Short mmCIF file of the C-alpha atoms (twelve columns), coordinates in Angstrom:
data_MODEL
# 
_entry.id   MODEL 
# 
loop_
_atom_site.group_PDB 
_atom_site.id 
_atom_site.type_symbol 
_atom_site.label_atom_id 
_atom_site.label_alt_id 
_atom_site.label_comp_id 
_atom_site.label_asym_id 
_atom_site.label_seq_id 
_atom_site.Cartn_x 
_atom_site.Cartn_y 
_atom_site.Cartn_z 
_atom_site.pdbx_PDB_model_num 
ATOM 1   C CA . MET A 1   6.461   -24.882 -6.452  1 
ATOM 2   C CA . ALA A 2   6.220   -28.734 -6.902  1 
ATOM 3   C CA . SER A 3   5.941   -28.299 -10.631 1 
ATOM 4   C CA . SER A 4   8.953   -25.942 -10.769 1 
ATOM 5   C CA . ALA A 5   10.791  -28.210 -8.420  1 
ATOM 6   C CA . HIS A 6   9.781   -31.129 -10.797 1 
ATOM 7   C CA . SER A 7   10.742  -29.177 -13.728 1 
ATOM 8   C CA . ILE A 8   14.149  -28.377 -12.705 1 
ATOM 9   C CA . ARG A 9   14.748  -31.849 -11.433 1 
ATOM 10  C CA . ALA A 10  14.238  -32.799 -14.861 1 
ATOM 11  C CA . VAL A 11  16.475  -30.718 -16.652 1 
ATOM 12  C CA . ALA A 12  19.375  -30.921 -13.807 1 
ATOM 13  C CA . PRO A 13  22.068  -32.974 -15.093 1 
ATOM 14  C CA . ALA A 14  22.371  -36.593 -13.630 1 
ATOM 15  C CA . THR A 15  26.017  -36.841 -14.356 1 
ATOM 16  C CA . ALA A 16  28.924  -34.542 -14.359 1 
ATOM 17  C CA . ARG A 17  32.584  -35.257 -15.630 1 
ATOM 18  C CA . SER A 18  35.501  -35.870 -13.479 1 
ATOM 19  C CA . SER A 19  38.714  -34.010 -13.708 1 
ATOM 20  C CA . THR A 20  40.067  -37.464 -15.954 1 
ATOM 21  C CA . GLY A 21  37.159  -36.500 -18.291 1 
ATOM 22  C CA . LYS A 22  35.181  -39.772 -17.407 1 
ATOM 23  C CA . PRO A 23  31.447  -39.319 -16.408 1 
ATOM 24  C CA . ARG A 24  30.770  -39.513 -12.889 1 
ATOM 25  C CA . ARG A 25  26.887  -39.950 -11.539 1 
ATOM 26  C CA . ARG A 26  25.603  -37.926 -9.216  1 
ATOM 27  C CA . SER A 27  23.759  -39.524 -6.388  1 
ATOM 28  C CA . PRO A 28  20.224  -40.105 -5.739  1 
ATOM 29  C CA . LEU A 29  20.346  -37.510 -2.712  1 
ATOM 30  C CA . LEU A 30  21.939  -34.987 -4.348  1 
ATOM 31  C CA . ARG A 31  19.797  -35.317 -7.627  1 
ATOM 32  C CA . SER A 32  16.843  -34.954 -5.320  1 
ATOM 33  C CA . ALA A 33  18.035  -31.819 -3.222  1 
ATOM 34  C CA . PHE A 34  19.341  -30.098 -6.421  1 
ATOM 35  C CA . PRO A 35  16.432  -28.020 -7.191  1 
ATOM 36  C CA . TYR A 36  15.999  -27.023 -3.345  1 
ATOM 37  C CA . LEU A 37  19.728  -25.786 -3.364  1 
ATOM 38  C CA . LEU A 38  18.948  -23.521 -6.291  1 
ATOM 39  C CA . VAL A 39  16.065  -21.701 -4.754  1 
ATOM 40  C CA . ALA A 40  17.463  -21.813 -1.192  1 
ATOM 41  C CA . PRO A 41  18.949  -18.541 -1.255  1 
ATOM 42  C CA . ALA A 42  15.891  -16.709 -2.502  1 
ATOM 43  C CA . VAL A 43  13.769  -18.600 0.130   1 
ATOM 44  C CA . LEU A 44  16.431  -17.405 2.987   1 
ATOM 45  C CA . TYR A 45  16.654  -14.115 1.731   1 
ATOM 46  C CA . LEU A 46  12.878  -13.877 1.960   1 
ATOM 47  C CA . LEU A 47  12.644  -15.065 5.654   1 
ATOM 48  C CA . ALA A 48  15.265  -12.671 6.433   1 
ATOM 49  C CA . ILE A 49  13.560  -9.524  5.409   1 
ATOM 50  C CA . THR A 50  9.970   -10.885 6.327   1 
ATOM 51  C CA . LEU A 51  9.608   -13.375 8.590   1 
ATOM 52  C CA . TYR A 52  12.755  -12.392 11.116  1 
ATOM 53  C CA . PRO A 53  11.641  -8.714  11.586  1 
ATOM 54  C CA . GLY A 54  7.803   -9.889  12.214  1 
ATOM 55  C CA . ILE A 55  8.985   -12.487 14.883  1 
ATOM 56  C CA . PHE A 56  11.418  -9.851  16.676  1 
ATOM 57  C CA . ALA A 57  9.104   -6.955  16.786  1 
ATOM 58  C CA . ILE A 58  6.905   -9.516  18.544  1 
ATOM 59  C CA . TYR A 59  9.694   -10.360 20.932  1 
ATOM 60  C CA . GLN A 60  10.575  -7.078  21.559  1 
ATOM 61  C CA . SER A 61  7.098   -5.905  22.495  1 
ATOM 62  C CA . LEU A 62  7.243   -8.075  25.400  1 
ATOM 63  C CA . TYR A 63  10.304  -5.857  26.893  1 
ATOM 64  C CA . VAL A 64  10.774  -2.437  28.132  1 
ATOM 65  C CA . VAL A 65  13.862  -1.686  25.992  1 
ATOM 66  C CA . ARG A 66  16.052  1.306   26.966  1 
ATOM 67  C CA . PHE A 67  18.989  0.548   24.096  1 
ATOM 68  C CA . VAL A 68  21.080  -2.348  25.813  1 
ATOM 69  C CA . LYS A 69  18.557  -2.681  28.735  1 
ATOM 70  C CA . TRP A 70  15.637  -4.859  28.495  1 
ATOM 71  C CA . THR A 71  13.475  -5.347  31.080  1 
ATOM 72  C CA . TRP A 72  10.621  -8.052  30.935  1 
ATOM 73  C CA . VAL A 73  6.898   -7.085  30.847  1 
ATOM 74  C CA . GLY A 74  4.817   -9.383  29.635  1 
ATOM 75  C CA . LEU A 75  1.518   -7.761  27.617  1 
ATOM 76  C CA . GLY A 76  2.510   -4.523  29.883  1 
ATOM 77  C CA . ASN A 77  3.081   -2.505  26.642  1 
ATOM 78  C CA . TYR A 78  -0.129  -4.167  25.014  1 
ATOM 79  C CA . GLU A 79  -2.364  -3.149  28.174  1 
ATOM 80  C CA . ARG A 80  -0.649  0.512   28.277  1 
ATOM 81  C CA . ILE A 81  -1.210  0.881   24.495  1 
ATOM 82  C CA . LEU A 82  -4.840  0.207   24.682  1 
ATOM 83  C CA . GLN A 83  -5.252  2.913   27.409  1 
ATOM 84  C CA . ASP A 84  -3.316  5.617   25.345  1 
ATOM 85  C CA . ALA A 85  -5.258  8.372   23.905  1 
ATOM 86  C CA . GLU A 86  -2.782  8.935   21.495  1 
ATOM 87  C CA . PHE A 87  -2.523  5.588   19.698  1 
ATOM 88  C CA . TRP A 88  -6.373  5.841   19.356  1 
ATOM 89  C CA . ALA A 89  -6.052  9.309   17.801  1 
ATOM 90  C CA . ALA A 90  -3.339  8.029   15.547  1 
ATOM 91  C CA . LEU A 91  -5.716  5.162   14.632  1 
ATOM 92  C CA . TRP A 92  -8.271  7.263   13.891  1 
ATOM 93  C CA . ASN A 93  -6.491  9.696   11.823  1 
ATOM 94  C CA . THR A 94  -5.285  6.692   9.865   1 
ATOM 95  C CA . VAL A 95  -8.762  5.611   8.829   1 
ATOM 96  C CA . VAL A 96  -9.861  9.276   8.167   1 
ATOM 97  C CA . ILE A 97  -7.038  10.622  6.141   1 
ATOM 98  C CA . GLY A 98  -6.243  6.512   4.365   1 
ATOM 99  C CA . GLY A 99  -10.160 6.277   3.612   1 
ATOM 100 C CA . LEU A 100 -11.264 9.468   2.109   1 
ATOM 101 C CA . SER A 101 -7.931  9.279   -0.019  1 
ATOM 102 C CA . LEU A 102 -8.891  5.647   -0.965  1 
ATOM 103 C CA . ALA A 103 -12.383 6.781   -1.829  1 
ATOM 104 C CA . LEU A 104 -11.554 9.552   -3.758  1 
ATOM 105 C CA . GLN A 105 -8.534  7.414   -5.557  1 
ATOM 106 C CA . THR A 106 -10.938 4.515   -6.472  1 
ATOM 107 C CA . LEU A 107 -13.785 6.860   -7.903  1 
ATOM 108 C CA . ILE A 108 -11.031 9.037   -9.882  1 
ATOM 109 C CA . ALA A 109 -9.276  5.836   -11.021 1 
ATOM 110 C CA . LEU A 110 -12.475 4.350   -12.224 1 
ATOM 111 C CA . ALA A 111 -13.445 7.422   -14.054 1 
ATOM 112 C CA . LEU A 112 -10.005 7.610   -15.877 1 
ATOM 113 C CA . ALA A 113 -10.043 4.006   -16.569 1 
ATOM 114 C CA . TYR A 114 -13.785 4.422   -18.185 1 
ATOM 115 C CA . PHE A 115 -12.365 7.281   -20.415 1 
ATOM 116 C CA . ALA A 116 -9.271  5.714   -21.405 1 
ATOM 117 C CA . TYR A 117 -10.230 2.492   -22.389 1 
ATOM 118 C CA . ARG A 118 -13.243 4.018   -24.348 1 
ATOM 119 C CA . ASP A 119 -11.515 6.917   -26.193 1 
ATOM 120 C CA . PRO A 120 -8.758  6.024   -28.689 1 
ATOM 121 C CA . PHE A 121 -6.835  9.542   -28.316 1 
ATOM 122 C CA . ILE A 122 -6.442  9.283   -24.423 1 
ATOM 123 C CA . ARG A 123 -5.435  5.310   -24.886 1 
ATOM 124 C CA . GLY A 124 -2.577  6.510   -26.860 1 
ATOM 125 C CA . TRP A 125 -1.736  8.808   -23.776 1 
ATOM 126 C CA . ARG A 126 -2.425  7.289   -21.300 1 
ATOM 127 C CA . ILE A 127 1.149   6.893   -20.075 1 
ATOM 128 C CA . ILE A 128 0.729   10.444  -18.817 1 
ATOM 129 C CA . PHE A 129 -1.575  9.385   -16.056 1 
ATOM 130 C CA . LEU A 130 1.265   7.064   -14.684 1 
ATOM 131 C CA . MET A 131 3.913   9.826   -14.164 1 
ATOM 132 C CA . PRO A 132 2.859   10.770  -10.718 1 
ATOM 133 C CA . MET A 133 3.567   7.214   -9.508  1 
ATOM 134 C CA . LEU A 134 7.262   7.195   -10.731 1 
ATOM 135 C CA . PHE A 135 8.284   9.935   -8.839  1 
ATOM 136 C CA . MET A 136 9.928   9.150   -5.301  1 
ATOM 137 C CA . PRO A 137 7.704   9.509   -2.197  1 
ATOM 138 C CA . SER A 138 10.038  11.825  -0.653  1 
ATOM 139 C CA . ALA A 139 10.258  14.084  -3.642  1 
ATOM 140 C CA . VAL A 140 6.327   14.128  -4.039  1 
ATOM 141 C CA . ALA A 141 6.181   15.114  -0.440  1 
ATOM 142 C CA . PHE A 142 8.404   17.988  -1.202  1 
ATOM 143 C CA . LEU A 143 6.499   18.857  -3.934  1 
ATOM 144 C CA . TRP A 144 3.442   19.507  -2.208  1 
ATOM 145 C CA . LYS A 145 4.806   20.742  0.614   1 
ATOM 146 C CA . LEU A 146 6.277   23.719  -1.411  1 
ATOM 147 C CA . ALA A 147 2.861   23.950  -3.224  1 
ATOM 148 C CA . PHE A 148 0.999   24.291  0.092   1 
ATOM 149 C CA . ASN A 149 2.998   25.748  3.073   1 
ATOM 150 C CA . ASP A 150 6.537   27.006  1.937   1 
ATOM 151 C CA . GLY A 151 5.811   28.201  -1.715  1 
ATOM 152 C CA . ARG A 152 2.146   29.585  -0.759  1 
ATOM 153 C CA . VAL A 153 1.499   28.096  -4.759  1 
ATOM 154 C CA . ILE A 154 -1.956  27.080  -3.963  1 
ATOM 155 C CA . SER A 155 -2.592  29.899  -1.693  1 
ATOM 156 C CA . ASP A 156 -1.548  32.643  -4.582  1 
ATOM 157 C CA . LEU A 157 -4.034  30.501  -6.953  1 
ATOM 158 C CA . LEU A 158 -6.548  30.531  -4.948  1 
ATOM 159 C CA . MET A 159 -6.353  34.286  -4.586  1 
ATOM 160 C CA . THR A 160 -6.085  34.750  -7.952  1 
ATOM 161 C CA . LEU A 161 -9.095  33.100  -8.510  1 
ATOM 162 C CA . GLY A 162 -10.970 35.265  -5.863  1 
ATOM 163 C CA . LEU A 163 -11.925 32.286  -3.575  1 
ATOM 164 C CA . THR A 164 -9.476  33.494  -0.744  1 
ATOM 165 C CA . SER A 165 -8.838  36.970  0.335   1 
ATOM 166 C CA . GLY A 166 -5.162  35.872  1.861   1 
ATOM 167 C CA . ASN A 167 -2.936  33.417  2.401   1 
ATOM 168 C CA . VAL A 168 -4.172  30.437  3.433   1 
ATOM 169 C CA . ASP A 169 -2.508  28.605  6.681   1 
ATOM 170 C CA . TRP A 170 -2.847  24.778  5.852   1 
ATOM 171 C CA . LEU A 171 -1.467  23.692  9.036   1 
ATOM 172 C CA . ALA A 172 -3.539  25.713  11.181  1 
ATOM 173 C CA . SER A 173 -6.720  23.723  10.654  1 
ATOM 174 C CA . VAL A 174 -7.190  20.456  11.351  1 
ATOM 175 C CA . TRP A 175 -8.807  19.500  8.268   1 
ATOM 176 C CA . LEU A 176 -7.010  21.619  5.970   1 
ATOM 177 C CA . ALA A 177 -3.865  19.915  7.327   1 
ATOM 178 C CA . ARG A 178 -5.662  16.265  6.450   1 
ATOM 179 C CA . LEU A 179 -6.590  17.823  3.224   1 
ATOM 180 C CA . THR A 180 -3.298  18.460  1.996   1 
ATOM 181 C CA . LEU A 181 -2.048  14.732  2.624   1 
ATOM 182 C CA . ILE A 182 -5.047  13.402  0.969   1 
ATOM 183 C CA . VAL A 183 -4.278  15.612  -2.180  1 
ATOM 184 C CA . ALA A 184 -0.566  14.493  -1.990  1 
ATOM 185 C CA . ASP A 185 -1.636  10.875  -1.818  1 
ATOM 186 C CA . VAL A 186 -4.540  10.933  -4.416  1 
ATOM 187 C CA . TRP A 187 -2.010  12.922  -6.703  1 
ATOM 188 C CA . GLN A 188 0.745   10.043  -6.566  1 
ATOM 189 C CA . TRP A 189 -1.083  6.731   -6.310  1 
ATOM 190 C CA . THR A 190 -4.325  7.082   -8.280  1 
ATOM 191 C CA . PRO A 191 -2.326  5.877   -11.286 1 
ATOM 192 C CA . PHE A 192 -2.005  2.310   -9.325  1 
ATOM 193 C CA . LEU A 193 -5.635  1.844   -9.216  1 
ATOM 194 C CA . PHE A 194 -6.185  2.932   -12.826 1 
ATOM 195 C CA . ILE A 195 -3.345  0.959   -14.369 1 
ATOM 196 C CA . ILE A 196 -5.178  -2.248  -12.768 1 
ATOM 197 C CA . PHE A 197 -8.599  -0.971  -13.656 1 
ATOM 198 C CA . VAL A 198 -7.770  -0.243  -17.133 1 
ATOM 199 C CA . ALA A 199 -6.128  -3.952  -17.405 1 
ATOM 200 C CA . ALA A 200 -9.593  -5.573  -16.115 1 
ATOM 201 C CA . LEU A 201 -11.556 -3.416  -18.710 1 
ATOM 202 C CA . GLN A 202 -9.305  -4.791  -21.501 1 
ATOM 203 C CA . GLY A 203 -9.463  -8.355  -20.092 1 
ATOM 204 C CA . GLN A 204 -13.376 -8.496  -20.446 1 
ATOM 205 C CA . ASP A 205 -15.239 -10.212 -22.845 1 
ATOM 206 C CA . GLN A 206 -15.841 -7.534  -25.647 1 
ATOM 207 C CA . GLU A 207 -18.825 -9.796  -26.878 1 
ATOM 208 C CA . ILE A 208 -21.155 -9.000  -24.083 1 
ATOM 209 C CA . GLU A 209 -20.636 -5.197  -24.353 1 
ATOM 210 C CA . GLU A 210 -21.078 -5.639  -28.280 1 
ATOM 211 C CA . ALA A 211 -24.616 -7.615  -27.499 1 
ATOM 212 C CA . ALA A 212 -25.547 -4.878  -25.028 1 
ATOM 213 C CA . ARG A 213 -24.919 -1.829  -27.280 1 
ATOM 214 C CA . LEU A 214 -26.502 -3.794  -30.286 1 
ATOM 215 C CA . ASP A 215 -29.738 -3.586  -27.801 1 
ATOM 216 C CA . GLY A 216 -29.395 0.158   -27.567 1 
ATOM 217 C CA . ALA A 217 -27.656 0.331   -24.197 1 
ATOM 218 C CA . SER A 218 -25.316 3.377   -23.792 1 
ATOM 219 C CA . TRP A 219 -21.720 3.329   -22.857 1 
ATOM 220 C CA . PRO A 220 -22.554 4.679   -19.204 1 
ATOM 221 C CA . ALA A 221 -25.349 1.967   -18.732 1 
ATOM 222 C CA . ILE A 222 -22.865 -0.868  -20.270 1 
ATOM 223 C CA . PHE A 223 -20.245 0.195   -17.666 1 
ATOM 224 C CA . TRP A 224 -22.623 0.302   -14.690 1 
ATOM 225 C CA . ASN A 225 -24.682 -2.602  -15.524 1 
ATOM 226 C CA . ILE A 226 -22.105 -5.261  -17.461 1 
ATOM 227 C CA . SER A 227 -18.367 -3.665  -16.488 1 
ATOM 228 C CA . LEU A 228 -18.366 -2.624  -12.927 1 
ATOM 229 C CA . PRO A 229 -19.996 -5.902  -11.517 1 
ATOM 230 C CA . MET A 230 -17.310 -8.094  -13.742 1 
ATOM 231 C CA . MET A 231 -14.780 -5.785  -12.236 1 
ATOM 232 C CA . ARG A 232 -15.929 -6.726  -8.706  1 
ATOM 233 C CA . PRO A 233 -13.381 -9.169  -7.995  1 
ATOM 234 C CA . VAL A 234 -10.419 -6.735  -9.295  1 
ATOM 235 C CA . ILE A 235 -11.748 -3.787  -7.541  1 
ATOM 236 C CA . VAL A 236 -11.726 -5.694  -4.311  1 
ATOM 237 C CA . VAL A 237 -7.942  -7.042  -4.506  1 
ATOM 238 C CA . ALA A 238 -6.906  -3.498  -5.788  1 
ATOM 239 C CA . VAL A 239 -8.488  -1.264  -3.123  1 
ATOM 240 C CA . THR A 240 -7.287  -3.772  -0.279  1 
ATOM 241 C CA . LEU A 241 -3.715  -3.888  -1.828  1 
ATOM 242 C CA . ARG A 242 -4.127  0.115   -1.885  1 
ATOM 243 C CA . GLY A 243 -5.644  0.307   1.616   1 
ATOM 244 C CA . ILE A 244 -2.857  -1.834  3.189   1 
ATOM 245 C CA . ASP A 245 -0.126  0.618   1.814   1 
ATOM 246 C CA . ILE A 246 -2.125  3.497   3.203   1 
ATOM 247 C CA . THR A 247 -1.865  2.215   6.558   1 
ATOM 248 C CA . THR A 248 1.869   2.758   6.215   1 
ATOM 249 C CA . MET A 249 1.638   6.383   5.125   1 
ATOM 250 C CA . PHE A 250 4.807   8.144   6.599   1 
ATOM 251 C CA . THR A 251 6.561   10.067  4.244   1 
ATOM 252 C CA . ASN A 252 4.190   12.767  3.360   1 
ATOM 253 C CA . VAL A 253 3.361   13.147  7.203   1 
ATOM 254 C CA . TYR A 254 6.917   13.297  8.151   1 
ATOM 255 C CA . ILE A 255 7.985   16.140  5.463   1 
ATOM 256 C CA . MET A 256 4.523   17.909  4.914   1 
ATOM 257 C CA . THR A 257 2.920   17.892  8.435   1 
ATOM 258 C CA . GLN A 258 5.009   16.401  11.313  1 
ATOM 259 C CA . GLY A 259 1.760   15.442  12.685  1 
ATOM 260 C CA . SER A 260 0.596   18.964  12.913  1 
ATOM 261 C CA . PRO A 261 -1.739  20.605  14.291  1 
ATOM 262 C CA . GLY A 262 -1.835  19.097  17.686  1 
ATOM 263 C CA . GLY A 263 -1.530  15.471  16.337  1 
ATOM 264 C CA . ALA A 264 -4.640  15.847  13.682  1 
ATOM 265 C CA . THR A 265 -2.501  14.045  11.106  1 
ATOM 266 C CA . GLU A 266 -0.270  11.706  13.206  1 
ATOM 267 C CA . THR A 267 -1.105  8.392   11.549  1 
ATOM 268 C CA . MET A 268 -0.084  5.188   13.086  1 
ATOM 269 C CA . SER A 269 3.172   4.979   11.133  1 
ATOM 270 C CA . PHE A 270 4.291   8.282   12.654  1 
ATOM 271 C CA . PHE A 271 3.265   7.475   15.743  1 
ATOM 272 C CA . ILE A 272 5.300   4.525   15.799  1 
ATOM 273 C CA . TYR A 273 8.155   6.172   14.460  1 
ATOM 274 C CA . ARG A 274 7.626   9.015   17.195  1 
ATOM 275 C CA . GLN A 275 7.679   6.325   19.923  1 
ATOM 276 C CA . GLY A 276 10.425  4.571   18.585  1 
ATOM 277 C CA . PHE A 277 13.028  6.792   17.276  1 
ATOM 278 C CA . ARG A 278 12.069  10.008  19.153  1 
ATOM 279 C CA . MET A 279 10.914  8.647   22.800  1 
ATOM 280 C CA . PHE A 280 13.594  5.788   22.247  1 
ATOM 281 C CA . ASN A 281 10.343  3.594   23.500  1 
ATOM 282 C CA . PHE A 282 11.674  0.422   21.076  1 
ATOM 283 C CA . GLY A 283 9.396   -2.141  23.078  1 
ATOM 284 C CA . TYR A 284 6.397   0.113   23.095  1 
ATOM 285 C CA . ALA A 285 6.986   0.776   19.496  1 
ATOM 286 C CA . SER A 286 7.249   -2.866  18.529  1 
ATOM 287 C CA . ALA A 287 3.681   -3.317  20.329  1 
ATOM 288 C CA . ALA A 288 1.832   -0.735  18.367  1 
ATOM 289 C CA . SER A 289 3.552   -2.260  15.458  1 
ATOM 290 C CA . VAL A 290 2.094   -5.466  16.112  1 
ATOM 291 C CA . LEU A 291 -1.384  -4.275  16.673  1 
ATOM 292 C CA . MET A 292 -1.503  -2.589  13.699  1 
ATOM 293 C CA . LEU A 293 -0.605  -5.461  12.017  1 
ATOM 294 C CA . VAL A 294 -3.307  -7.479  13.320  1 
ATOM 295 C CA . ILE A 295 -5.791  -4.766  12.906  1 
ATOM 296 C CA . THR A 296 -4.835  -4.677  9.053   1 
ATOM 297 C CA . ILE A 297 -4.825  -8.121  8.538   1 
ATOM 298 C CA . LEU A 298 -8.607  -8.719  10.378  1 
ATOM 299 C CA . VAL A 299 -9.835  -5.664  8.371   1 
ATOM 300 C CA . ALA A 300 -8.427  -6.660  5.152   1 
ATOM 301 C CA . GLN A 301 -9.116  -10.400 5.437   1 
ATOM 302 C CA . THR A 302 -13.003 -9.237  6.517   1 
ATOM 303 C CA . LEU A 303 -13.559 -6.883  3.511   1 
ATOM 304 C CA . VAL A 304 -12.190 -9.510  0.974   1 
ATOM 305 C CA . LYS A 305 -14.396 -12.243 2.361   1 
ATOM 306 C CA . ARG A 306 -17.542 -10.361 2.274   1 
ATOM 307 C CA . ALA A 307 -16.873 -8.928  -1.183  1 
ATOM 308 C CA . PHE A 308 -16.518 -12.079 -2.730  1 
ATOM 309 C CA . ARG A 309 -19.307 -13.595 -0.821  1 
ATOM 310 C CA . SER A 310 -21.461 -10.969 -2.002  1 
ATOM 311 C CA . GLY A 311 -20.134 -11.470 -5.770  1 
ATOM 312 C CA . ARG A 312 -20.811 -15.142 -5.589  1 
ATOM 313 C CA . SER A 313 -24.361 -14.805 -4.344  1 
# 
């Protein structure tokens, strides 16, 4: 930031011409403030869309909000949430659905990256793997809702293969309903990890792999013993980013399951939405949002710190 400001200050015109055509020297104060005036709109915009909503959510969480009527309760919303079984159930659903989805995405993306990186034919067509990520999340949710529930595409396919004898009600079972969300999330967001892992493989020192190959090591052994350890920082960062994004899973839940059956697929985002926009407990929803933010930051920071510490050791 300092270097950018210095560069902008260096190219900023020290003089300007007046209406009479004579050069007019800018004041030292204006010259020093010129770079900051250039970036001020972007900084104000970022603060408006990030910092202000966070501060407002913390402020609102200290009140019971019923439209225009605000009643101060202090930490009452937080005490109530910690005793709310629905909050802990939503947190558990987020951990289960998000954890299984993230694990599958990581394994599939690593496998795809390994083959796409090695195989010249796949390397030429790897843009195809990125297509699911280009669809709108709502379109993906409607697509998989049609496949699992409304259109019975998956059920018909299973019956054709002889794996089931009749139509499968995917929302009648807790784990089948969770499976529909996991499949949709894995299908759309595995390319995000795939493209990062491919870039990490291409950025590695090829001479190390070539030396191992000349020593007789197989490609799977090279990947497991050389490439994978060298990719550790990239994997940790990519999985952390995807994990943070999964905690905000809402669109698929809203369109595909609505939290059914019995709240088994209600994630934290849907719980906050239900409290805020269906039950109009805005203060309660804000307190849940703040708690979710704190939990996400603590978990992400702990995982990243431990991963990098073990990598250095």
